PDB file of C-alpha atoms in Angstrom:
ATOM      1  CA  MET A   1     -31.883  82.468 -28.943  1.00 50.00           C
ATOM      2  CA  ARG A   2     -28.408  81.369 -29.929  1.00 50.00           C
ATOM      3  CA  SER A   3     -27.178  82.238 -26.427  1.00 51.00           C
ATOM      4  CA  THR A   4     -29.938  80.145 -24.827  1.00 51.00           C
ATOM      5  CA  GLY A   5     -29.156  77.187 -27.069  1.00 48.00           C
ATOM      6  CA  ARG A   6     -25.485  77.458 -26.243  1.00 49.00           C
ATOM      7  CA  ILE A   7     -26.192  77.480 -22.492  1.00 48.00           C
ATOM      8  CA  VAL A   8     -28.423  74.413 -22.833  1.00 42.00           C
ATOM      9  CA  ALA A   9     -25.724  72.603 -24.831  1.00 43.00           C
ATOM     10  CA  VAL A  10     -23.094  73.410 -22.237  1.00 43.00           C
ATOM     11  CA  ALA A  11     -25.385  72.314 -19.399  1.00 43.00           C
ATOM     12  CA  LEU A  12     -26.055  68.992 -21.127  1.00 40.00           C
ATOM     13  CA  ALA A  13     -22.348  68.473 -21.753  1.00 42.00           C
ATOM     14  CA  VAL A  14     -21.523  69.209 -18.117  1.00 42.00           C
ATOM     15  CA  ALA A  15     -24.226  66.813 -16.954  1.00 40.00           C
ATOM     16  CA  ALA A  16     -22.872  64.079 -19.227  1.00 39.00           C
ATOM     17  CA  MET A  17     -19.325  64.645 -18.015  1.00 43.00           C
ATOM     18  CA  ALA A  18     -20.421  64.679 -14.389  1.00 41.00           C
ATOM     19  CA  TRP A  19     -22.328  61.445 -14.937  1.00 39.00           C
ATOM     20  CA  GLY A  20     -19.250  59.901 -16.521  1.00 44.00           C
ATOM     21  CA  THR A  21     -17.096  61.032 -13.610  1.00 45.00           C
ATOM     22  CA  ALA A  22     -19.569  59.563 -11.109  1.00 46.00           C
ATOM     23  CA  ALA A  23     -19.620  56.279 -13.025  1.00 40.00           C
ATOM     24  CA  HIS A  24     -15.829  56.245 -13.026  1.00 67.00           C
ATOM     25  CA  ALA A  25     -15.861  56.876  -9.258  1.00 66.00           C
ATOM     26  CA  ASP A  26     -18.076  53.815  -8.860  1.00 72.00           C
ATOM     27  CA  ASP A  27     -15.577  51.815 -10.923  1.00 84.00           C
ATOM     28  CA  VAL A  28     -12.679  53.020  -8.782  1.00 89.00           C
ATOM     29  CA  HIS A  29     -14.586  52.174  -5.621  1.00 88.00           C
ATOM     30  CA  GLY A  30     -15.014  48.642  -6.949  1.00 91.00           C
ATOM     31  CA  ASP A  31     -11.304  48.508  -7.791  1.00 93.00           C
ATOM     32  CA  LEU A  32     -10.494  49.746  -4.289  1.00 94.00           C
ATOM     33  CA  ARG A  33     -12.534  47.035  -2.613  1.00 93.00           C
ATOM     34  CA  GLY A  34     -11.211  44.414  -5.015  1.00 94.00           C
ATOM     35  CA  TYR A  35      -7.593  45.339  -4.329  1.00 95.00           C
ATOM     36  CA  TYR A  36      -7.843  45.502  -0.555  1.00 95.00           C
ATOM     37  CA  GLY A  37     -10.106  42.461  -0.474  1.00 95.00           C
ATOM     38  CA  GLY A  38      -7.401  40.546  -2.332  1.00 95.00           C
ATOM     39  CA  GLU A  39      -4.803  41.805   0.125  1.00 96.00           C
ATOM     40  CA  ARG A  40      -6.906  40.605   3.050  1.00 95.00           C
ATOM     41  CA  VAL A  41      -7.342  37.153   1.484  1.00 96.00           C
ATOM     42  CA  SER A  42      -3.583  37.044   0.936  1.00 96.00           C
ATOM     43  CA  ALA A  43      -3.027  37.872   4.614  1.00 96.00           C
ATOM     44  CA  TYR A  44      -5.317  34.999   5.601  1.00 96.00           C
ATOM     45  CA  VAL A  45      -3.453  32.599   3.303  1.00 96.00           C
ATOM     46  CA  VAL A  46      -0.031  33.659   4.581  1.00 96.00           C
ATOM     47  CA  GLY A  47      -1.250  33.548   8.172  1.00 97.00           C
ATOM     48  CA  GLY A  48      -2.668  30.056   7.708  1.00 97.00           C
ATOM     49  CA  MET A  49       0.510  28.806   6.059  1.00 97.00           C
ATOM     50  CA  GLY A  50       2.646  30.411   8.739  1.00 97.00           C
ATOM     51  CA  ALA A  51       0.572  28.961  11.579  1.00 97.00           C
ATOM     52  CA  ALA A  52       0.704  25.487  10.062  1.00 97.00           C
ATOM     53  CA  ALA A  53       4.468  25.757   9.539  1.00 97.00           C
ATOM     54  CA  ALA A  54       5.023  27.037  13.081  1.00 97.00           C
ATOM     55  CA  ALA A  55       2.948  24.219  14.550  1.00 98.00           C
ATOM     56  CA  GLY A  56       4.764  21.621  12.459  1.00 97.00           C
ATOM     57  CA  GLY A  57       8.120  23.166  13.319  1.00 97.00           C
ATOM     58  CA  GLY A  58       7.279  23.177  17.019  1.00 97.00           C
ATOM     59  CA  TYR A  59       6.690  19.445  16.805  1.00 97.00           C
ATOM     60  CA  LEU A  60       9.746  18.669  14.675  1.00 97.00           C
ATOM     61  CA  VAL A  61      12.235  20.455  16.955  1.00 97.00           C
ATOM     62  CA  THR A  62      11.353  17.983  19.719  1.00 96.00           C
ATOM     63  CA  ARG A  63      12.311  14.962  17.584  1.00 95.00           C
ATOM     64  CA  ASP A  64      15.595  13.064  17.853  1.00 95.00           C
ATOM     65  CA  SER A  65      16.360  13.273  14.134  1.00 96.00           C
ATOM     66  CA  ASP A  66      18.873  15.882  12.982  1.00 96.00           C
ATOM     67  CA  PHE A  67      16.928  16.307   9.761  1.00 97.00           C
ATOM     68  CA  ALA A  68      13.659  16.873  11.633  1.00 97.00           C
ATOM     69  CA  ARG A  69      15.200  19.448  13.972  1.00 97.00           C
ATOM     70  CA  GLY A  70      16.955  21.175  11.074  1.00 97.00           C
ATOM     71  CA  LEU A  71      13.658  21.384   9.198  1.00 97.00           C
ATOM     72  CA  GLY A  72      11.668  22.355  12.286  1.00 97.00           C
ATOM     73  CA  TRP A  73      13.567  25.446  13.381  1.00 97.00           C
ATOM     74  CA  PRO A  74      13.082  27.472  10.167  1.00 97.00           C
ATOM     75  CA  TRP A  75       9.427  26.477  10.089  1.00 98.00           C
ATOM     76  CA  LEU A  76       8.933  27.471  13.710  1.00 97.00           C
ATOM     77  CA  VAL A  77      10.712  30.832  13.473  1.00 97.00           C
ATOM     78  CA  MET A  78       9.695  31.928   9.967  1.00 97.00           C
ATOM     79  CA  GLY A  79       6.182  30.548  10.293  1.00 97.00           C
ATOM     80  CA  GLY A  80       5.674  32.306  13.612  1.00 97.00           C
ATOM     81  CA  LEU A  81       6.883  35.642  12.250  1.00 96.00           C
ATOM     82  CA  GLU A  82       4.699  35.369   9.159  1.00 96.00           C
ATOM     83  CA  THR A  83       1.650  34.518  11.247  1.00 97.00           C
ATOM     84  CA  VAL A  84       2.066  37.536  13.508  1.00 97.00           C
ATOM     85  CA  GLY A  85       2.714  39.823  10.539  1.00 95.00           C
ATOM     86  CA  ALA A  86      -0.318  38.475   8.652  1.00 96.00           C
ATOM     87  CA  VAL A  87      -2.644  39.043  11.604  1.00 96.00           C
ATOM     88  CA  PHE A  88      -1.549  42.671  11.959  1.00 96.00           C
ATOM     89  CA  TYR A  89      -1.783  43.218   8.207  1.00 95.00           C
ATOM     90  CA  ALA A  90      -5.312  41.825   8.031  1.00 95.00           C
ATOM     91  CA  PHE A  91      -6.417  44.407  10.614  1.00 93.00           C
ATOM     92  CA  GLN A  92      -4.511  47.139   8.778  1.00 95.00           C
ATOM     93  CA  VAL A  93      -6.241  46.298   5.492  1.00 95.00           C
ATOM     94  CA  GLY A  94      -9.642  46.623   7.154  1.00 92.00           C
ATOM     95  CA  GLY A  95      -8.717  50.127   8.291  1.00 94.00           C
ATOM     96  CA  GLU A  96      -7.422  51.039   4.824  1.00 95.00           C
ATOM     97  CA  ILE A  97     -10.684  49.960   3.187  1.00 93.00           C
ATOM     98  CA  ASP A  98     -12.630  52.239   5.536  1.00 94.00           C
ATOM     99  CA  HIS A  99     -10.170  55.129   5.201  1.00 95.00           C
ATOM    100  CA  TYR A 100      -9.802  55.209   1.436  1.00 94.00           C
ATOM    101  CA  GLY A 101     -13.457  54.366   0.796  1.00 93.00           C
ATOM    102  CA  THR A 102     -14.567  57.282   2.955  1.00 94.00           C
ATOM    103  CA  GLN A 103     -12.004  59.600   1.404  1.00 94.00           C
ATOM    104  CA  LEU A 104     -13.082  58.649  -2.120  1.00 93.00           C
ATOM    105  CA  ALA A 105     -16.681  59.567  -1.248  1.00 92.00           C
ATOM    106  CA  ARG A 106     -15.822  62.841   0.496  1.00 93.00           C
ATOM    107  CA  ASP A 107     -12.802  64.191  -1.386  1.00 94.00           C
ATOM    108  CA  PRO A 108     -11.945  62.255  -4.559  1.00 94.00           C
ATOM    109  CA  ALA A 109      -8.954  64.457  -5.433  1.00 94.00           C
ATOM    110  CA  ALA A 110      -7.371  63.931  -2.004  1.00 95.00           C
ATOM    111  CA  TYR A 111      -8.088  60.190  -2.278  1.00 95.00           C
ATOM    112  CA  ARG A 112      -6.303  60.027  -5.620  1.00 95.00           C
ATOM    113  CA  ALA A 113      -3.228  61.913  -4.397  1.00 95.00           C
ATOM    114  CA  GLU A 114      -2.869  59.934  -1.172  1.00 96.00           C
ATOM    115  CA  GLU A 115      -3.592  56.555  -2.732  1.00 96.00           C
ATOM    116  CA  LEU A 116      -1.062  57.151  -5.513  1.00 96.00           C
ATOM    117  CA  ASP A 117       1.648  57.849  -2.926  1.00 97.00           C
ATOM    118  CA  HIS A 118       0.594  54.822  -0.906  1.00 97.00           C
ATOM    119  CA  LEU A 119       0.596  52.468  -3.892  1.00 96.00           C
ATOM    120  CA  ARG A 120       3.958  53.698  -5.163  1.00 96.00           C
ATOM    121  CA  GLY A 121       5.423  52.915  -1.743  1.00 96.00           C
ATOM    122  CA  THR A 122       3.737  49.514  -1.755  1.00 95.00           C
ATOM    123  CA  SER A 123       5.165  48.659  -5.184  1.00 94.00           C
ATOM    124  CA  SER A 124       8.678  49.672  -4.132  1.00 95.00           C
ATOM    125  CA  ARG A 125       8.438  47.519  -0.995  1.00 95.00           C
ATOM    126  CA  PHE A 126       7.337  44.528  -3.043  1.00 96.00           C
ATOM    127  CA  VAL A 127      10.626  44.743  -4.934  1.00 96.00           C
ATOM    128  CA  VAL A 128      12.490  44.340  -1.621  1.00 97.00           C
ATOM    129  CA  TYR A 129      10.167  41.609  -0.300  1.00 96.00           C
ATOM    130  CA  ARG A 130      10.456  39.512  -3.432  1.00 97.00           C
ATOM    131  CA  ALA A 131      14.226  39.949  -3.655  1.00 97.00           C
ATOM    132  CA  VAL A 132      14.659  38.780  -0.062  1.00 97.00           C
ATOM    133  CA  GLU A 133      12.263  35.853  -0.511  1.00 97.00           C
ATOM    134  CA  LEU A 134      13.944  34.727  -3.719  1.00 97.00           C
ATOM    135  CA  ALA A 135      17.389  35.018  -2.119  1.00 98.00           C
ATOM    136  CA  LEU A 136      16.219  32.934   0.851  1.00 97.00           C
ATOM    137  CA  ALA A 137      14.694  30.315  -1.443  1.00 97.00           C
ATOM    138  CA  LEU A 138      17.874  30.028  -3.494  1.00 97.00           C
ATOM    139  CA  GLY A 139      20.075  30.125  -0.404  1.00 98.00           C
ATOM    140  CA  GLY A 140      17.970  27.464   1.283  1.00 97.00           C
ATOM    141  CA  GLY A 141      18.220  25.299  -1.803  1.00 97.00           C
ATOM    142  CA  GLY A 142      21.990  25.725  -1.791  1.00 97.00           C
ATOM    143  CA  VAL A 143      22.231  24.778   1.893  1.00 97.00           C
ATOM    144  CA  ALA A 144      20.066  21.711   1.293  1.00 97.00           C
ATOM    145  CA  ALA A 145      22.248  20.719  -1.677  1.00 97.00           C
ATOM    146  CA  TYR A 146      25.354  21.058   0.488  1.00 97.00           C
ATOM    147  CA  GLY A 147      23.777  18.945   3.190  1.00 96.00           C
ATOM    148  CA  LEU A 148      22.897  16.301   0.627  1.00 96.00           C
ATOM    149  CA  ALA A 149      26.410  16.279  -0.837  1.00 96.00           C
ATOM    150  CA  ALA A 150      28.061  16.204   2.601  1.00 96.00           C
ATOM    151  CA  ASN A 151      25.497  13.786   4.056  1.00 95.00           C
ATOM    152  CA  ARG A 152      24.651  16.187   6.874  1.00 96.00           C
ATOM    153  CA  ASP A 153      21.011  15.804   7.817  1.00 96.00           C
ATOM    154  CA  ALA A 154      20.731  18.995   9.878  1.00 96.00           C
ATOM    155  CA  TRP A 155      21.892  21.098   6.920  1.00 97.00           C
ATOM    156  CA  LYS A 156      19.533  19.312   4.574  1.00 97.00           C
ATOM    157  CA  GLY A 157      16.609  19.960   6.886  1.00 97.00           C
ATOM    158  CA  ALA A 158      17.501  23.604   7.548  1.00 97.00           C
ATOM    159  CA  GLY A 159      17.953  24.395   3.861  1.00 98.00           C
ATOM    160  CA  LEU A 160      14.742  22.640   2.923  1.00 97.00           C
ATOM    161  CA  GLY A 161      12.874  24.413   5.715  1.00 97.00           C
ATOM    162  CA  VAL A 162      13.960  27.876   4.565  1.00 98.00           C
ATOM    163  CA  ALA A 163      13.351  27.186   0.887  1.00 97.00           C
ATOM    164  CA  SER A 164       9.979  25.499   1.404  1.00 97.00           C
ATOM    165  CA  LEU A 165       8.558  28.640   3.046  1.00 96.00           C
ATOM    166  CA  SER A 166      10.387  31.338   1.098  1.00 97.00           C
ATOM    167  CA  LEU A 167       9.358  30.105  -2.341  1.00 97.00           C
ATOM    168  CA  PRO A 168       5.578  30.090  -1.681  1.00 96.00           C
ATOM    169  CA  PHE A 169       5.821  33.537  -0.100  1.00 96.00           C
ATOM    170  CA  PHE A 170       7.701  34.763  -3.180  1.00 97.00           C
ATOM    171  CA  VAL A 171       4.891  33.475  -5.417  1.00 97.00           C
ATOM    172  CA  ILE A 172       2.213  35.064  -3.213  1.00 96.00           C
ATOM    173  CA  ASP A 173       3.986  38.434  -3.206  1.00 96.00           C
ATOM    174  CA  THR A 174       4.414  38.253  -6.982  1.00 97.00           C
ATOM    175  CA  VAL A 175       0.632  37.923  -7.289  1.00 96.00           C
ATOM    176  CA  ASN A 176       0.139  40.734  -4.770  1.00 96.00           C
ATOM    177  CA  ASP A 177       2.569  42.967  -6.663  1.00 97.00           C
ATOM    178  CA  ALA A 178       0.679  42.425  -9.917  1.00 96.00           C
ATOM    179  CA  ARG A 179      -2.609  43.249  -8.170  1.00 96.00           C
ATOM    180  CA  ALA A 180      -1.130  46.470  -6.751  1.00 96.00           C
ATOM    181  CA  SER A 181       0.165  47.477 -10.199  1.00 96.00           C
ATOM    182  CA  ARG A 182      -3.263  47.009 -11.771  1.00 95.00           C
ATOM    183  CA  TYR A 183      -4.936  49.070  -9.055  1.00 96.00           C
ATOM    184  CA  LEU A 184      -2.255  51.763  -9.348  1.00 95.00           C
ATOM    185  CA  ASP A 185      -3.000  52.038 -13.068  1.00 95.00           C
ATOM    186  CA  GLU A 186      -6.712  52.475 -12.332  1.00 94.00           C
ATOM    187  CA  VAL A 187      -6.064  55.204  -9.763  1.00 95.00           C
ATOM    188  CA  ARG A 188      -3.720  56.999 -12.185  1.00 94.00           C
ATOM    189  CA  ARG A 189      -6.457  57.047 -14.838  1.00 93.00           C
ATOM    190  CA  TYR A 190      -9.045  58.355 -12.409  1.00 93.00           C
ATOM    191  CA  GLN A 191      -9.724  62.079 -12.941  1.00 89.00           C
ATOM    192  CA  PRO A 192     -12.089  63.027 -10.135  1.00 80.00           C
ATOM    193  CA  THR A 193     -13.284  66.579 -10.812  1.00 64.00           C
ATOM    194  CA  VAL A 194     -15.166  68.409 -13.542  1.00 49.00           C
ATOM    195  CA  GLY A 195     -14.329  72.057 -14.182  1.00 43.00           C
ATOM    196  CA  VAL A 196     -16.382  74.430 -16.341  1.00 44.00           C
ATOM    197  CA  GLY A 197     -14.830  77.362 -18.123  1.00 42.00           C
ATOM    198  CA  PRO A 198     -16.592  80.595 -19.107  1.00 45.00           C
ATOM    199  CA  VAL A 199     -19.723  80.234 -21.189  1.00 42.00           C
ATOM    200  CA  GLY A 200     -20.171  82.462 -24.212  1.00 42.00           C
ATOM    201  CA  SER A 201     -16.773  84.092 -23.937  1.00 40.00           C
ATOM    202  CA  ALA A 202     -15.826  86.238 -26.882  1.00 39.00           C
ATOM    203  CA  GLY A 203     -14.716  84.375 -29.948  1.00 39.00           C
ATOM    204  CA  ASN A 204     -15.015  80.803 -28.706  1.00 40.00           C
ATOM    205  CA  GLY A 205     -18.603  80.286 -27.646  1.00 39.00           C
ATOM    206  CA  GLY A 206     -17.760  78.735 -24.299  1.00 39.00           C
ATOM    207  CA  MET A 207     -15.416  76.096 -22.883  1.00 37.00           C
ATOM    208  CA  ILE A 208     -15.662  72.935 -20.815  1.00 39.00           C
ATOM    209  CA  ALA A 209     -12.598  71.300 -19.271  1.00 39.00           C
ATOM    210  CA  MET A 210     -11.815  68.294 -17.130  1.00 39.00           C
ATOM    211  CA  ALA A 211      -9.677  69.177 -14.109  1.00 40.00           C
ATOM    212  CA  GLY A 212      -7.642  66.515 -12.401  1.00 42.00           C
TER     213      GLY A 212
END
């Protein structure tokens, strides 16, 4: 009788733990879609900003003003590069949603391991991106200040053009970095599997353990 009661208790405990793990998997799936959805929106924003800057720069470089041409070239080049990169990244994010969503459903442990590696790499790259963007923003501001002090319109325009794109991209990547850190924390906390030890083993009356 005691053995039967113990087996029932263990079965109920396993069922509760399995239910909790499944609920946590649903939470992680929501976090996954929230993170990559945010990344896709960010790609659209950057792509839109880049396209607008490239179009404006393409117009400004045809003007007779030194300031307009100085402003136009950074917008044209940087805006064009950001637009192309954003388009490719938007497609990449769509593939990542499908890949990691499928992997989470089929093999949660493999999802956790691969996504942790992926997110650590993403976080390390954000350090580089933000450092470069901040350096460009500060450098552009310095060039614009020099142009203002020396009364050189081309320098003023070029510095303003670099700074006016680099600073918004720095802010956007700061937001993206924070989003990646939050998602990384959720994936770290996710323990996908339930393991059951021996039931009724001598001296301990059975054991249940979470395996991760």
